Amino acid sequence: MAWILLALAIASEVVATTALKLSNGFTHLGWSLTVAAGYIISFLLLARVLKLQLDVGTAYAVWSGAGTAAIALIGAAFLGETLTPVKVGGILLIIAGVVVRNLAGGH
């Protein structure tokens, strides 16, 4: 259950961060409300995950790593941002770090 809630927290954070770009500095009300709701939901879910069973280091590593990778891909696919080989390498290093962290017995 904790992993499902963590996936939902990540998805909510990714929606909020994407909406943050689309809010144009909080000048568009709809996107601004999406930002606020997305981050509130994300943090509530993350707090629930931590209460259930996952260690804070494990949960946060997965949450931040997956969110970073997803936002980079969304930015490249839909927001006109560039995705260079160096950026891809950085994302892969983040993912590798999360995997190594979890293999080291983080949960």
PDB file of N, CA, C and O in Angstrom, residues 28-65:
ATOM      1  N   HIS A  28      -1.993  32.749 -13.986  1.00  0.00           N
ATOM      2  CA  HIS A  28      -3.169  32.019 -14.479  1.00  0.00           C
ATOM      3  C   HIS A  28      -3.793  31.265 -13.313  1.00  0.00           C
ATOM      4  O   HIS A  28      -3.184  30.341 -12.757  1.00  0.00           O
ATOM      5  N   LEU A  29      -4.992  31.661 -12.936  1.00  0.00           N
ATOM      6  CA  LEU A  29      -5.631  31.129 -11.736  1.00  0.00           C
ATOM      7  C   LEU A  29      -5.796  29.611 -11.760  1.00  0.00           C
ATOM      8  O   LEU A  29      -5.490  28.934 -10.777  1.00  0.00           O
ATOM      9  N   GLY A  30      -6.272  29.063 -12.855  1.00  0.00           N
ATOM     10  CA  GLY A  30      -6.509  27.621 -12.926  1.00  0.00           C
ATOM     11  C   GLY A  30      -5.250  26.807 -12.685  1.00  0.00           C
ATOM     12  O   GLY A  30      -5.240  25.859 -11.893  1.00  0.00           O
ATOM     13  N   TRP A  31      -4.171  27.188 -13.366  1.00  0.00           N
ATOM     14  CA  TRP A  31      -2.908  26.470 -13.178  1.00  0.00           C
ATOM     15  C   TRP A  31      -2.349  26.716 -11.780  1.00  0.00           C
ATOM     16  O   TRP A  31      -1.754  25.818 -11.174  1.00  0.00           O
ATOM     17  N   SER A  32      -2.546  27.908 -11.256  1.00  0.00           N
ATOM     18  CA  SER A  32      -2.068  28.218  -9.905  1.00  0.00           C
ATOM     19  C   SER A  32      -2.778  27.360  -8.861  1.00  0.00           C
ATOM     20  O   SER A  32      -2.143  26.866  -7.917  1.00  0.00           O
ATOM     21  N   LEU A  33      -4.071  27.170  -9.028  1.00  0.00           N
ATOM     22  CA  LEU A  33      -4.819  26.300  -8.111  1.00  0.00           C
ATOM     23  C   LEU A  33      -4.376  24.846  -8.245  1.00  0.00           C
ATOM     24  O   LEU A  33      -4.321  24.109  -7.249  1.00  0.00           O
ATOM     25  N   THR A  34      -4.049  24.447  -9.473  1.00  0.00           N
ATOM     26  CA  THR A  34      -3.543  23.091  -9.704  1.00  0.00           C
ATOM     27  C   THR A  34      -2.215  22.887  -8.988  1.00  0.00           C
ATOM     28  O   THR A  34      -1.967  21.831  -8.401  1.00  0.00           O
ATOM     29  N   VAL A  35      -1.355  23.905  -9.030  1.00  0.00           N
ATOM     30  CA  VAL A  35      -0.081  23.843  -8.315  1.00  0.00           C
ATOM     31  C   VAL A  35      -0.324  23.620  -6.821  1.00  0.00           C
ATOM     32  O   VAL A  35       0.239  22.700  -6.216  1.00  0.00           O
ATOM     33  N   ALA A  36      -1.143  24.460  -6.233  1.00  0.00           N
ATOM     34  CA  ALA A  36      -1.395  24.368  -4.795  1.00  0.00           C
ATOM     35  C   ALA A  36      -1.999  23.020  -4.419  1.00  0.00           C
ATOM     36  O   ALA A  36      -1.533  22.357  -3.481  1.00  0.00           O
ATOM     37  N   ALA A  37      -3.013  22.609  -5.146  1.00  0.00           N
ATOM     38  CA  ALA A  37      -3.664  21.332  -4.846  1.00  0.00           C
ATOM     39  C   ALA A  37      -2.702  20.167  -5.039  1.00  0.00           C
ATOM     40  O   ALA A  37      -2.651  19.243  -4.205  1.00  0.00           O
ATOM     41  N   GLY A  38      -1.934  20.197  -6.096  1.00  0.00           N
ATOM     42  CA  GLY A  38      -0.997  19.105  -6.382  1.00  0.00           C
ATOM     43  C   GLY A  38       0.048  18.942  -5.304  1.00  0.00           C
ATOM     44  O   GLY A  38       0.341  17.823  -4.855  1.00  0.00           O
ATOM     45  N   TYR A  39       0.632  20.068  -4.858  1.00  0.00           N
ATOM     46  CA  TYR A  39       1.652  19.970  -3.817  1.00  0.00           C
ATOM     47  C   TYR A  39       1.052  19.561  -2.475  1.00  0.00           C
ATOM     48  O   TYR A  39       1.653  18.773  -1.733  1.00  0.00           O
ATOM     49  N   ILE A  40      -0.118  20.057  -2.146  1.00  0.00           N
ATOM     50  CA  ILE A  40      -0.764  19.664  -0.891  1.00  0.00           C
ATOM     51  C   ILE A  40      -1.053  18.171  -0.898  1.00  0.00           C
ATOM     52  O   ILE A  40      -0.735  17.457   0.060  1.00  0.00           O
ATOM     53  N   ILE A  41      -1.632  17.687  -1.977  1.00  0.00           N
ATOM     54  CA  ILE A  41      -1.933  16.251  -2.079  1.00  0.00           C
ATOM     55  C   ILE A  41      -0.654  15.427  -2.015  1.00  0.00           C
ATOM     56  O   ILE A  41      -0.583  14.415  -1.315  1.00  0.00           O
ATOM     57  N   SER A  42       0.364  15.875  -2.729  1.00  0.00           N
ATOM     58  CA  SER A  42       1.621  15.144  -2.749  1.00  0.00           C
ATOM     59  C   SER A  42       2.226  15.022  -1.355  1.00  0.00           C
ATOM     60  O   SER A  42       2.643  13.942  -0.937  1.00  0.00           O
ATOM     61  N   PHE A  43       2.277  16.130  -0.622  1.00  0.00           N
ATOM     62  CA  PHE A  43       2.862  16.084   0.713  1.00  0.00           C
ATOM     63  C   PHE A  43       1.997  15.295   1.692  1.00  0.00           C
ATOM     64  O   PHE A  43       2.534  14.604   2.567  1.00  0.00           O
ATOM     65  N   LEU A  44       0.692  15.369   1.555  1.00  0.00           N
ATOM     66  CA  LEU A  44      -0.177  14.554   2.411  1.00  0.00           C
ATOM     67  C   LEU A  44       0.057  13.070   2.161  1.00  0.00           C
ATOM     68  O   LEU A  44       0.144  12.275   3.105  1.00  0.00           O
ATOM     69  N   LEU A  45       0.159  12.689   0.896  1.00  0.00           N
ATOM     70  CA  LEU A  45       0.413  11.289   0.564  1.00  0.00           C
ATOM     71  C   LEU A  45       1.795  10.848   1.035  1.00  0.00           C
ATOM     72  O   LEU A  45       1.957   9.748   1.571  1.00  0.00           O
ATOM     73  N   LEU A  46       2.795  11.708   0.844  1.00  0.00           N
ATOM     74  CA  LEU A  46       4.142  11.371   1.299  1.00  0.00           C
ATOM     75  C   LEU A  46       4.169  11.204   2.827  1.00  0.00           C
ATOM     76  O   LEU A  46       4.788  10.268   3.347  1.00  0.00           O
ATOM     77  N   ALA A  47       3.474  12.056   3.533  1.00  0.00           N
ATOM     78  CA  ALA A  47       3.401  11.932   4.993  1.00  0.00           C
ATOM     79  C   ALA A  47       2.742  10.612   5.388  1.00  0.00           C
ATOM     80  O   ALA A  47       3.172   9.946   6.342  1.00  0.00           O
ATOM     81  N   ARG A  48       1.716  10.226   4.665  1.00  0.00           N
ATOM     82  CA  ARG A  48       1.031   8.953   4.942  1.00  0.00           C
ATOM     83  C   ARG A  48       1.959   7.772   4.689  1.00  0.00           C
ATOM     84  O   ARG A  48       1.983   6.803   5.456  1.00  0.00           O
ATOM     85  N   VAL A  49       2.724   7.852   3.612  1.00  0.00           N
ATOM     86  CA  VAL A  49       3.695   6.797   3.290  1.00  0.00           C
ATOM     87  C   VAL A  49       4.692   6.634   4.432  1.00  0.00           C
ATOM     88  O   VAL A  49       5.006   5.522   4.849  1.00  0.00           O
ATOM     89  N   LEU A  50       5.182   7.751   4.941  1.00  0.00           N
ATOM     90  CA  LEU A  50       6.158   7.694   6.030  1.00  0.00           C
ATOM     91  C   LEU A  50       5.540   7.130   7.299  1.00  0.00           C
ATOM     92  O   LEU A  50       6.205   6.441   8.072  1.00  0.00           O
ATOM     93  N   LYS A  51       4.273   7.406   7.512  1.00  0.00           N
ATOM     94  CA  LYS A  51       3.578   6.876   8.691  1.00  0.00           C
ATOM     95  C   LYS A  51       3.367   5.367   8.557  1.00  0.00           C
ATOM     96  O   LYS A  51       3.418   4.646   9.558  1.00  0.00           O
ATOM     97  N   LEU A  52       3.146   4.882   7.343  1.00  0.00           N
ATOM     98  CA  LEU A  52       2.856   3.459   7.140  1.00  0.00           C
ATOM     99  C   LEU A  52       4.063   2.575   7.392  1.00  0.00           C
ATOM    100  O   LEU A  52       4.016   1.706   8.254  1.00  0.00           O
ATOM    101  N   GLN A  53       5.130   2.762   6.614  1.00  0.00           N
ATOM    102  CA  GLN A  53       6.228   1.817   6.792  1.00  0.00           C
ATOM    103  C   GLN A  53       7.548   2.223   6.183  1.00  0.00           C
ATOM    104  O   GLN A  53       8.576   1.756   6.623  1.00  0.00           O
ATOM    105  N   LEU A  54       7.570   3.050   5.189  1.00  0.00           N
ATOM    106  CA  LEU A  54       8.822   3.324   4.506  1.00  0.00           C
ATOM    107  C   LEU A  54       9.708   4.281   5.298  1.00  0.00           C
ATOM    108  O   LEU A  54       9.223   5.220   5.918  1.00  0.00           O
ATOM    109  N   ASP A  55      11.012   4.041   5.224  1.00  0.00           N
ATOM    110  CA  ASP A  55      11.973   4.956   5.823  1.00  0.00           C
ATOM    111  C   ASP A  55      11.937   6.270   5.059  1.00  0.00           C
ATOM    112  O   ASP A  55      11.712   6.289   3.841  1.00  0.00           O
ATOM    113  N   VAL A  56      12.212   7.354   5.748  1.00  0.00           N
ATOM    114  CA  VAL A  56      12.171   8.667   5.113  1.00  0.00           C
ATOM    115  C   VAL A  56      13.209   8.764   3.989  1.00  0.00           C
ATOM    116  O   VAL A  56      12.940   9.337   2.934  1.00  0.00           O
ATOM    117  N   GLY A  57      14.379   8.193   4.183  1.00  0.00           N
ATOM    118  CA  GLY A  57      15.412   8.243   3.144  1.00  0.00           C
ATOM    119  C   GLY A  57      15.005   7.519   1.879  1.00  0.00           C
ATOM    120  O   GLY A  57      15.201   8.014   0.770  1.00  0.00           O
ATOM    121  N   THR A  58      14.411   6.356   2.041  1.00  0.00           N
ATOM    122  CA  THR A  58      13.956   5.577   0.895  1.00  0.00           C
ATOM    123  C   THR A  58      12.819   6.282   0.176  1.00  0.00           C
ATOM    124  O   THR A  58      12.850   6.449  -1.043  1.00  0.00           O
ATOM    125  N   ALA A  59      11.823   6.689   0.927  1.00  0.00           N
ATOM    126  CA  ALA A  59      10.657   7.345   0.320  1.00  0.00           C
ATOM    127  C   ALA A  59      11.057   8.621  -0.397  1.00  0.00           C
ATOM    128  O   ALA A  59      10.633   8.867  -1.535  1.00  0.00           O
ATOM    129  N   TYR A  60      11.889   9.431   0.235  1.00  0.00           N
ATOM    130  CA  TYR A  60      12.265  10.703  -0.364  1.00  0.00           C
ATOM    131  C   TYR A  60      13.168  10.499  -1.574  1.00  0.00           C
ATOM    132  O   TYR A  60      13.060  11.215  -2.565  1.00  0.00           O
ATOM    133  N   ALA A  61      14.054   9.514  -1.517  1.00  0.00           N
ATOM    134  CA  ALA A  61      14.920   9.235  -2.668  1.00  0.00           C
ATOM    135  C   ALA A  61      14.089   8.832  -3.881  1.00  0.00           C
ATOM    136  O   ALA A  61      14.308   9.334  -4.988  1.00  0.00           O
ATOM    137  N   VAL A  62      13.132   7.961  -3.680  1.00  0.00           N
ATOM    138  CA  VAL A  62      12.281   7.526  -4.784  1.00  0.00           C
ATOM    139  C   VAL A  62      11.406   8.681  -5.254  1.00  0.00           C
ATOM    140  O   VAL A  62      11.270   8.928  -6.464  1.00  0.00           O
ATOM    141  N   TRP A  63      10.813   9.414  -4.317  1.00  0.00           N
ATOM    142  CA  TRP A  63       9.926  10.532  -4.643  1.00  0.00           C
ATOM    143  C   TRP A  63      10.659  11.601  -5.450  1.00  0.00           C
ATOM    144  O   TRP A  63      10.191  12.033  -6.506  1.00  0.00           O
ATOM    145  N   SER A  64      11.803  12.016  -4.962  1.00  0.00           N
ATOM    146  CA  SER A  64      12.516  13.095  -5.645  1.00  0.00           C
ATOM    147  C   SER A  64      13.162  12.626  -6.940  1.00  0.00           C
ATOM    148  O   SER A  64      13.134  13.344  -7.949  1.00  0.00           O
ATOM    149  N   GLY A  65      13.721  11.422  -6.950  1.00  0.00           N
ATOM    150  CA  GLY A  65      14.354  10.905  -8.168  1.00  0.00           C
ATOM    151  C   GLY A  65      13.371  10.670  -9.299  1.00  0.00           C
ATOM    152  O   GLY A  65      13.592  11.089 -10.438  1.00  0.00           O
TER     153      GLY A  65
END
